[in-house]
Amino acid sequence: MRKSIRIVFTALVCATLAVLPASLASANDVAVPQPVSTPIADHLVIDGAELSVAVMSDFPSSGDVVITDGTRAETGVITKRGHVTTDRAAGKLQSQAALAACGWTNWTAPFTWPVKWWLTRGCSLIGTTASATAGYTIDVDINSLGGACHQVYGYHLTPVSSGGYQYTGFWTGTGCINPGGDSGWTVPWGNVAAVKQLYAKTTGGAAGSAGMFK
C-alpha cells in the first residue's frame, strides 16, 4: 500500500513540474477584462488655459505629472483637481527624473499558486493630442532570483459620430525578462489624463521577482 501511495505521489509531482514552467512563463493571458473607459471629466486647465482631455478616474488631485503631445514632453504639478501648472510656467527647471517618462517605480511579483498578475501604478501622464503615446521601460533587478513577464496599459481612441472619441483602456503583453534584463515599449495613449500601469508575473517559482519601471 505504501509503495502504491509513493508511486501516485511521485506521478503527481512530476505532472505538476511539467506544467509549472509553461504556466509561469506565459505573458499572453490577459490580466483583466477591458471595458470601455468612461472619463470623469472632459477637460483640464493647464497654465490657466482649458484643454480638451479625457480625465480618467485614477488621475490624482495632486502630485507631479508629465505632459506630452506625442513628440515632446514637459513636467508639471497638479495643484488641485483639474488644474495643472507646468514647471515652465512656474519658472522652474524641468524635473529630469519625471521627464524621463515619469521616473522609476518599484514593482514586485511574489510567487503564488496559481501564479497571478500583480498590479503596480506609476506616474501621472497627460496626453494633449489624439496621437500622444506612453513610453514604458521595464527592468528586472539583477539580484532577483527569478525573471518576470509583463503587461503595460494604454488607451485606444475610436471616433464617434457625435464627435470626439470613445476611450478603451487595454493591456498589451511585453514578453518576459530574465534577471538583469530590460525592455522598452510604446503604446497609444491619446488625449487622456491617467496613471501609467504595469502588471508583472514571476517566472521564478517560489523566489518571486522584483524590479522597476518608468
PDB file of C-alpha atoms in Angstrom:
ATOM      1  CA  MET A   1       0.000   0.000   0.000  1.00  0.00           C
ATOM      2  CA  ARG A   2       2.819   2.410   0.899  1.00  0.00           C
ATOM      3  CA  LYS A   3       4.531   1.647  -2.402  1.00  0.00           C
ATOM      4  CA  SER A   4       1.327   2.436  -4.277  1.00  0.00           C
ATOM      5  CA  ILE A   5       0.902   5.771  -2.459  1.00  0.00           C
ATOM      6  CA  ARG A   6       4.526   6.649  -3.168  1.00  0.00           C
ATOM      7  CA  ILE A   7       4.086   5.942  -6.881  1.00  0.00           C
ATOM      8  CA  VAL A   8       0.926   8.071  -7.105  1.00  0.00           C
ATOM      9  CA  PHE A   9       2.553  10.953  -5.209  1.00  0.00           C
ATOM     10  CA  THR A  10       5.636  10.873  -7.446  1.00  0.00           C
ATOM     11  CA  ALA A  11       3.445  10.918 -10.549  1.00  0.00           C
ATOM     12  CA  LEU A  12       1.539  13.944  -9.262  1.00  0.00           C
ATOM     13  CA  VAL A  13       4.759  15.854  -8.507  1.00  0.00           C
ATOM     14  CA  CYS A  14       6.144  15.109 -11.966  1.00  0.00           C
ATOM     15  CA  ALA A  15       2.909  16.220 -13.624  1.00  0.00           C
ATOM     16  CA  THR A  16       2.924  19.468 -11.630  1.00  0.00           C
ATOM     17  CA  LEU A  17       6.550  20.233 -12.514  1.00  0.00           C
ATOM     18  CA  ALA A  18       5.807  19.578 -16.168  1.00  0.00           C
ATOM     19  CA  VAL A  19       3.009  22.154 -16.172  1.00  0.00           C
ATOM     20  CA  LEU A  20       4.638  24.763 -13.914  1.00  0.00           C
ATOM     21  CA  PRO A  21       7.178  26.369 -16.291  1.00  0.00           C
ATOM     22  CA  ALA A  22       4.599  26.952 -19.034  1.00  0.00           C
ATOM     23  CA  SER A  23       2.182  28.486 -16.529  1.00  0.00           C
ATOM     24  CA  LEU A  24       4.837  30.804 -15.127  1.00  0.00           C
ATOM     25  CA  ALA A  25       6.332  31.880 -18.441  1.00  0.00           C
ATOM     26  CA  SER A  26       3.144  32.788 -20.297  1.00  0.00           C
ATOM     27  CA  ALA A  27       2.749  36.512 -20.962  1.00  0.00           C
ATOM     28  CA  ASN A  28      -0.177  36.147 -23.339  1.00  0.00           C
ATOM     29  CA  ASP A  29      -3.087  35.642 -20.961  1.00  0.00           C
ATOM     30  CA  VAL A  30      -4.996  38.878 -20.398  1.00  0.00           C
ATOM     31  CA  ALA A  31      -4.671  40.342 -16.913  1.00  0.00           C
ATOM     32  CA  VAL A  32      -8.231  41.658 -16.634  1.00  0.00           C
ATOM     33  CA  PRO A  33     -11.202  42.238 -18.988  1.00  0.00           C
ATOM     34  CA  GLN A  34     -11.075  45.632 -20.696  1.00  0.00           C
ATOM     35  CA  PRO A  35     -14.326  47.609 -20.647  1.00  0.00           C
ATOM     36  CA  VAL A  36     -14.851  50.940 -22.348  1.00  0.00           C
ATOM     37  CA  SER A  37     -13.278  53.607 -20.127  1.00  0.00           C
ATOM     38  CA  THR A  38     -15.661  56.404 -19.154  1.00  0.00           C
ATOM     39  CA  PRO A  39     -13.922  59.724 -18.343  1.00  0.00           C
ATOM     40  CA  ILE A  40     -14.966  61.567 -15.198  1.00  0.00           C
ATOM     41  CA  ALA A  41     -14.225  64.943 -16.845  1.00  0.00           C
ATOM     42  CA  ASP A  42     -13.629  66.193 -20.389  1.00  0.00           C
ATOM     43  CA  HIS A  43     -11.037  68.904 -19.772  1.00  0.00           C
ATOM     44  CA  LEU A  44      -8.152  70.131 -17.653  1.00  0.00           C
ATOM     45  CA  VAL A  45      -6.894  73.643 -17.010  1.00  0.00           C
ATOM     46  CA  ILE A  46      -3.173  73.775 -17.814  1.00  0.00           C
ATOM     47  CA  ASP A  47      -1.362  77.063 -17.089  1.00  0.00           C
ATOM     48  CA  GLY A  48      -4.727  78.820 -16.989  1.00  0.00           C
ATOM     49  CA  ALA A  49      -5.936  77.558 -20.372  1.00  0.00           C
ATOM     50  CA  GLU A  50      -8.674  74.940 -20.732  1.00  0.00           C
ATOM     51  CA  LEU A  51      -7.638  71.859 -22.712  1.00  0.00           C
ATOM     52  CA  SER A  52      -9.906  69.096 -24.013  1.00  0.00           C
ATOM     53  CA  VAL A  53      -8.664  65.947 -22.256  1.00  0.00           C
ATOM     54  CA  ALA A  54     -10.401  62.745 -21.140  1.00  0.00           C
ATOM     55  CA  VAL A  55      -9.741  62.640 -17.405  1.00  0.00           C
ATOM     56  CA  MET A  56      -9.895  59.085 -16.053  1.00  0.00           C
ATOM     57  CA  SER A  57     -10.912  58.155 -12.515  1.00  0.00           C
ATOM     58  CA  ASP A  58      -7.361  57.229 -11.449  1.00  0.00           C
ATOM     59  CA  PHE A  59      -5.946  60.684 -12.294  1.00  0.00           C
ATOM     60  CA  PRO A  60      -4.972  62.232  -8.929  1.00  0.00           C
ATOM     61  CA  SER A  61      -5.835  65.633  -7.472  1.00  0.00           C
ATOM     62  CA  SER A  62      -2.222  66.479  -6.571  1.00  0.00           C
ATOM     63  CA  GLY A  63       1.357  65.500  -7.332  1.00  0.00           C
ATOM     64  CA  ASP A  64       3.843  65.561 -10.203  1.00  0.00           C
ATOM     65  CA  VAL A  65       2.754  64.936 -13.776  1.00  0.00           C
ATOM     66  CA  VAL A  66       4.243  64.578 -17.244  1.00  0.00           C
ATOM     67  CA  ILE A  67       2.511  66.283 -20.180  1.00  0.00           C
ATOM     68  CA  THR A  68       3.153  65.072 -23.742  1.00  0.00           C
ATOM     69  CA  ASP A  69       1.831  65.883 -27.209  1.00  0.00           C
ATOM     70  CA  GLY A  70       3.394  62.804 -28.791  1.00  0.00           C
ATOM     71  CA  THR A  71       6.633  64.479 -29.864  1.00  0.00           C
ATOM     72  CA  ARG A  72       7.884  66.243 -26.758  1.00  0.00           C
ATOM     73  CA  ALA A  73       7.180  66.161 -23.032  1.00  0.00           C
ATOM     74  CA  GLU A  74       7.372  68.508 -20.084  1.00  0.00           C
ATOM     75  CA  THR A  75       6.821  68.250 -16.365  1.00  0.00           C
ATOM     76  CA  GLY A  76       4.365  69.970 -14.090  1.00  0.00           C
ATOM     77  CA  VAL A  77       2.410  69.815 -10.848  1.00  0.00           C
ATOM     78  CA  ILE A  78      -1.273  69.065 -10.271  1.00  0.00           C
ATOM     79  CA  THR A  79      -2.178  71.956  -7.973  1.00  0.00           C
ATOM     80  CA  LYS A  80      -5.781  70.892  -7.382  1.00  0.00           C
ATOM     81  CA  ARG A  81      -8.285  68.634  -9.098  1.00  0.00           C
ATOM     82  CA  GLY A  82      -8.489  69.590 -12.743  1.00  0.00           C
ATOM     83  CA  HIS A  83      -5.703  72.193 -12.604  1.00  0.00           C
ATOM     84  CA  VAL A  84      -2.062  71.784 -13.674  1.00  0.00           C
ATOM     85  CA  THR A  85       0.843  74.223 -13.638  1.00  0.00           C
ATOM     86  CA  THR A  86       3.816  73.341 -15.820  1.00  0.00           C
ATOM     87  CA  ASP A  87       7.303  73.797 -14.424  1.00  0.00           C
ATOM     88  CA  ARG A  88       7.981  76.068 -17.406  1.00  0.00           C
ATOM     89  CA  ALA A  89       5.145  78.404 -16.447  1.00  0.00           C
ATOM     90  CA  ALA A  90       6.221  78.324 -12.801  1.00  0.00           C
ATOM     91  CA  GLY A  91       9.734  79.413 -13.771  1.00  0.00           C
ATOM     92  CA  LYS A  92      11.268  76.143 -12.556  1.00  0.00           C
ATOM     93  CA  LEU A  93      13.676  73.788 -14.295  1.00  0.00           C
ATOM     94  CA  GLN A  94      12.203  70.667 -15.787  1.00  0.00           C
ATOM     95  CA  SER A  95      12.338  67.672 -13.471  1.00  0.00           C
ATOM     96  CA  GLN A  96      14.667  65.366 -15.428  1.00  0.00           C
ATOM     97  CA  ALA A  97      13.599  62.264 -13.497  1.00  0.00           C
ATOM     98  CA  ALA A  98       9.943  62.990 -14.208  1.00  0.00           C
ATOM     99  CA  LEU A  99      10.648  63.986 -17.789  1.00  0.00           C
ATOM    100  CA  ALA A 100      12.306  60.612 -18.426  1.00  0.00           C
ATOM    101  CA  ALA A 101       8.821  59.108 -18.680  1.00  0.00           C
ATOM    102  CA  CYS A 102       7.961  59.865 -15.058  1.00  0.00           C
ATOM    103  CA  GLY A 103      10.896  58.414 -13.120  1.00  0.00           C
ATOM    104  CA  TRP A 104      11.267  54.907 -11.731  1.00  0.00           C
ATOM    105  CA  THR A 105       8.627  52.991  -9.762  1.00  0.00           C
ATOM    106  CA  ASN A 106       9.360  49.725  -7.931  1.00  0.00           C
ATOM    107  CA  TRP A 107       7.305  46.640  -8.791  1.00  0.00           C
ATOM    108  CA  THR A 108       7.174  43.216  -7.147  1.00  0.00           C
ATOM    109  CA  ALA A 109       5.676  39.917  -8.250  1.00  0.00           C
ATOM    110  CA  PRO A 110       5.600  37.462  -5.319  1.00  0.00           C
ATOM    111  CA  PHE A 111       5.055  33.794  -6.015  1.00  0.00           C
ATOM    112  CA  THR A 112       1.541  32.393  -5.526  1.00  0.00           C
ATOM    113  CA  TRP A 113      -0.189  29.295  -6.796  1.00  0.00           C
ATOM    114  CA  PRO A 114      -1.966  29.647  -9.123  1.00  0.00           C
ATOM    115  CA  VAL A 115       0.507  32.208 -10.405  1.00  0.00           C
ATOM    116  CA  LYS A 116      -1.118  35.666 -10.607  1.00  0.00           C
ATOM    117  CA  TRP A 117      -0.521  39.089 -12.110  1.00  0.00           C
ATOM    118  CA  TRP A 118       0.485  41.858  -9.661  1.00  0.00           C
ATOM    119  CA  LEU A 119      -0.531  45.449 -10.417  1.00  0.00           C
ATOM    120  CA  THR A 120       1.727  48.478  -9.879  1.00  0.00           C
ATOM    121  CA  ARG A 121       0.702  52.053 -10.687  1.00  0.00           C
ATOM    122  CA  GLY A 122       3.314  54.537 -11.850  1.00  0.00           C
ATOM    123  CA  CYS A 123       3.285  58.221 -12.656  1.00  0.00           C
ATOM    124  CA  SER A 124       0.533  60.516 -13.883  1.00  0.00           C
ATOM    125  CA  LEU A 125       0.550  61.240 -17.605  1.00  0.00           C
ATOM    126  CA  ILE A 126      -1.432  63.766 -19.661  1.00  0.00           C
ATOM    127  CA  GLY A 127      -1.650  63.336 -23.425  1.00  0.00           C
ATOM    128  CA  THR A 128      -2.619  66.591 -25.119  1.00  0.00           C
ATOM    129  CA  THR A 129      -3.276  65.184 -28.626  1.00  0.00           C
ATOM    130  CA  ALA A 130      -5.051  62.139 -30.054  1.00  0.00           C
ATOM    131  CA  SER A 131      -1.668  60.876 -31.301  1.00  0.00           C
ATOM    132  CA  ALA A 132       0.098  61.037 -27.929  1.00  0.00           C
ATOM    133  CA  THR A 133       1.802  57.841 -26.757  1.00  0.00           C
ATOM    134  CA  ALA A 134       3.043  56.430 -23.463  1.00  0.00           C
ATOM    135  CA  GLY A 135       6.550  55.008 -23.252  1.00  0.00           C
ATOM    136  CA  TYR A 136       7.436  52.228 -20.802  1.00  0.00           C
ATOM    137  CA  THR A 137      10.848  50.962 -19.743  1.00  0.00           C
ATOM    138  CA  ILE A 138      10.839  47.828 -17.572  1.00  0.00           C
ATOM    139  CA  ASP A 139      13.710  46.076 -15.835  1.00  0.00           C
ATOM    140  CA  VAL A 140      14.154  43.055 -13.588  1.00  0.00           C
ATOM    141  CA  ASP A 141      16.613  43.517 -10.731  1.00  0.00           C
ATOM    142  CA  ILE A 142      19.896  41.711 -11.370  1.00  0.00           C
ATOM    143  CA  ASN A 143      19.697  40.329  -7.812  1.00  0.00           C
ATOM    144  CA  SER A 144      16.179  38.968  -8.351  1.00  0.00           C
ATOM    145  CA  LEU A 145      16.121  35.181  -8.182  1.00  0.00           C
ATOM    146  CA  GLY A 146      13.516  34.955 -10.917  1.00  0.00           C
ATOM    147  CA  GLY A 147      12.539  36.670 -14.137  1.00  0.00           C
ATOM    148  CA  ALA A 148       9.089  38.070 -14.913  1.00  0.00           C
ATOM    149  CA  CYS A 149       6.515  38.595 -17.665  1.00  0.00           C
ATOM    150  CA  HIS A 150       4.835  41.988 -18.010  1.00  0.00           C
ATOM    151  CA  GLN A 151       1.862  43.830 -19.455  1.00  0.00           C
ATOM    152  CA  VAL A 152       1.527  47.618 -19.843  1.00  0.00           C
ATOM    153  CA  TYR A 153      -1.549  49.829 -20.078  1.00  0.00           C
ATOM    154  CA  GLY A 154      -2.656  52.223 -22.792  1.00  0.00           C
ATOM    155  CA  TYR A 155      -5.777  53.624 -24.456  1.00  0.00           C
ATOM    156  CA  HIS A 156      -7.407  53.075 -27.847  1.00  0.00           C
ATOM    157  CA  LEU A 157      -9.370  56.031 -29.233  1.00  0.00           C
ATOM    158  CA  THR A 158     -12.318  55.355 -31.551  1.00  0.00           C
ATOM    159  CA  PRO A 159     -14.028  58.332 -33.261  1.00  0.00           C
ATOM    160  CA  VAL A 160     -17.791  58.525 -32.639  1.00  0.00           C
ATOM    161  CA  SER A 161     -20.394  60.008 -34.989  1.00  0.00           C
ATOM    162  CA  SER A 162     -21.425  62.677 -32.491  1.00  0.00           C
ATOM    163  CA  GLY A 163     -17.867  63.981 -32.314  1.00  0.00           C
ATOM    164  CA  GLY A 164     -14.969  63.201 -30.007  1.00  0.00           C
ATOM    165  CA  TYR A 165     -13.784  59.719 -29.117  1.00  0.00           C
ATOM    166  CA  GLN A 166     -14.682  56.560 -27.284  1.00  0.00           C
ATOM    167  CA  TYR A 167     -11.836  55.556 -24.961  1.00  0.00           C
ATOM    168  CA  THR A 168     -10.970  51.922 -24.328  1.00  0.00           C
ATOM    169  CA  GLY A 169      -8.206  51.009 -21.927  1.00  0.00           C
ATOM    170  CA  PHE A 170      -6.188  47.943 -22.868  1.00  0.00           C
ATOM    171  CA  TRP A 171      -3.327  45.740 -21.657  1.00  0.00           C
ATOM    172  CA  THR A 172      -0.630  44.522 -24.020  1.00  0.00           C
ATOM    173  CA  GLY A 173       1.959  41.864 -23.245  1.00  0.00           C
ATOM    174  CA  THR A 174       5.616  42.929 -23.428  1.00  0.00           C
ATOM    175  CA  GLY A 175       7.173  39.497 -23.098  1.00  0.00           C
ATOM    176  CA  CYS A 176       9.313  38.053 -20.307  1.00  0.00           C
ATOM    177  CA  ILE A 177      12.654  39.293 -18.934  1.00  0.00           C
ATOM    178  CA  ASN A 178      15.418  37.465 -17.068  1.00  0.00           C
ATOM    179  CA  PRO A 179      17.154  38.989 -14.007  1.00  0.00           C
ATOM    180  CA  GLY A 180      19.330  41.932 -15.058  1.00  0.00           C
ATOM    181  CA  GLY A 181      17.399  42.447 -18.308  1.00  0.00           C
ATOM    182  CA  ASP A 182      15.159  45.253 -19.510  1.00  0.00           C
ATOM    183  CA  SER A 183      12.735  46.109 -22.310  1.00  0.00           C
ATOM    184  CA  GLY A 184      11.049  49.187 -23.757  1.00  0.00           C
ATOM    185  CA  TRP A 185       7.559  49.598 -25.178  1.00  0.00           C
ATOM    186  CA  THR A 186       5.393  52.398 -26.554  1.00  0.00           C
ATOM    187  CA  VAL A 187       1.594  52.211 -26.505  1.00  0.00           C
ATOM    188  CA  PRO A 188      -1.193  54.514 -27.747  1.00  0.00           C
ATOM    189  CA  TRP A 189      -2.435  56.956 -25.102  1.00  0.00           C
ATOM    190  CA  GLY A 190      -4.221  59.843 -26.838  1.00  0.00           C
ATOM    191  CA  ASN A 191      -5.653  62.949 -25.176  1.00  0.00           C
ATOM    192  CA  VAL A 192      -6.055  61.179 -21.854  1.00  0.00           C
ATOM    193  CA  ALA A 193      -5.120  62.115 -18.289  1.00  0.00           C
ATOM    194  CA  ALA A 194      -4.499  58.938 -16.302  1.00  0.00           C
ATOM    195  CA  VAL A 195      -1.862  56.876 -14.496  1.00  0.00           C
ATOM    196  CA  LYS A 196       0.611  54.523 -16.178  1.00  0.00           C
ATOM    197  CA  GLN A 197       0.178  50.909 -15.016  1.00  0.00           C
ATOM    198  CA  LEU A 198       2.171  47.691 -15.101  1.00  0.00           C
ATOM    199  CA  TYR A 199       1.211  44.074 -14.475  1.00  0.00           C
ATOM    200  CA  ALA A 200       4.024  41.655 -13.533  1.00  0.00           C
ATOM    201  CA  LYS A 201       4.028  37.889 -13.102  1.00  0.00           C
ATOM    202  CA  THR A 202       7.017  35.928 -11.833  1.00  0.00           C
ATOM    203  CA  THR A 203       8.738  33.171 -13.780  1.00  0.00           C
ATOM    204  CA  GLY A 204      10.987  32.425 -10.821  1.00  0.00           C
ATOM    205  CA  GLY A 205       8.946  29.926  -8.838  1.00  0.00           C
ATOM    206  CA  ALA A 206       8.950  30.360  -5.063  1.00  0.00           C
ATOM    207  CA  ALA A 207      11.603  33.085  -5.275  1.00  0.00           C
ATOM    208  CA  GLY A 208       9.270  35.634  -6.852  1.00  0.00           C
ATOM    209  CA  SER A 209      10.553  38.627  -8.844  1.00  0.00           C
ATOM    210  CA  ALA A 210      11.164  42.370  -8.465  1.00  0.00           C
ATOM    211  CA  GLY A 211      12.360  45.352 -10.494  1.00  0.00           C
ATOM    212  CA  MET A 212      11.461  48.849 -11.618  1.00  0.00           C
ATOM    213  CA  PHE A 213       9.579  50.552 -14.436  1.00  0.00           C
ATOM    214  CA  LYS A 214       9.016  54.035 -15.785  1.00  0.00           C
TER     215      LYS A 214
END
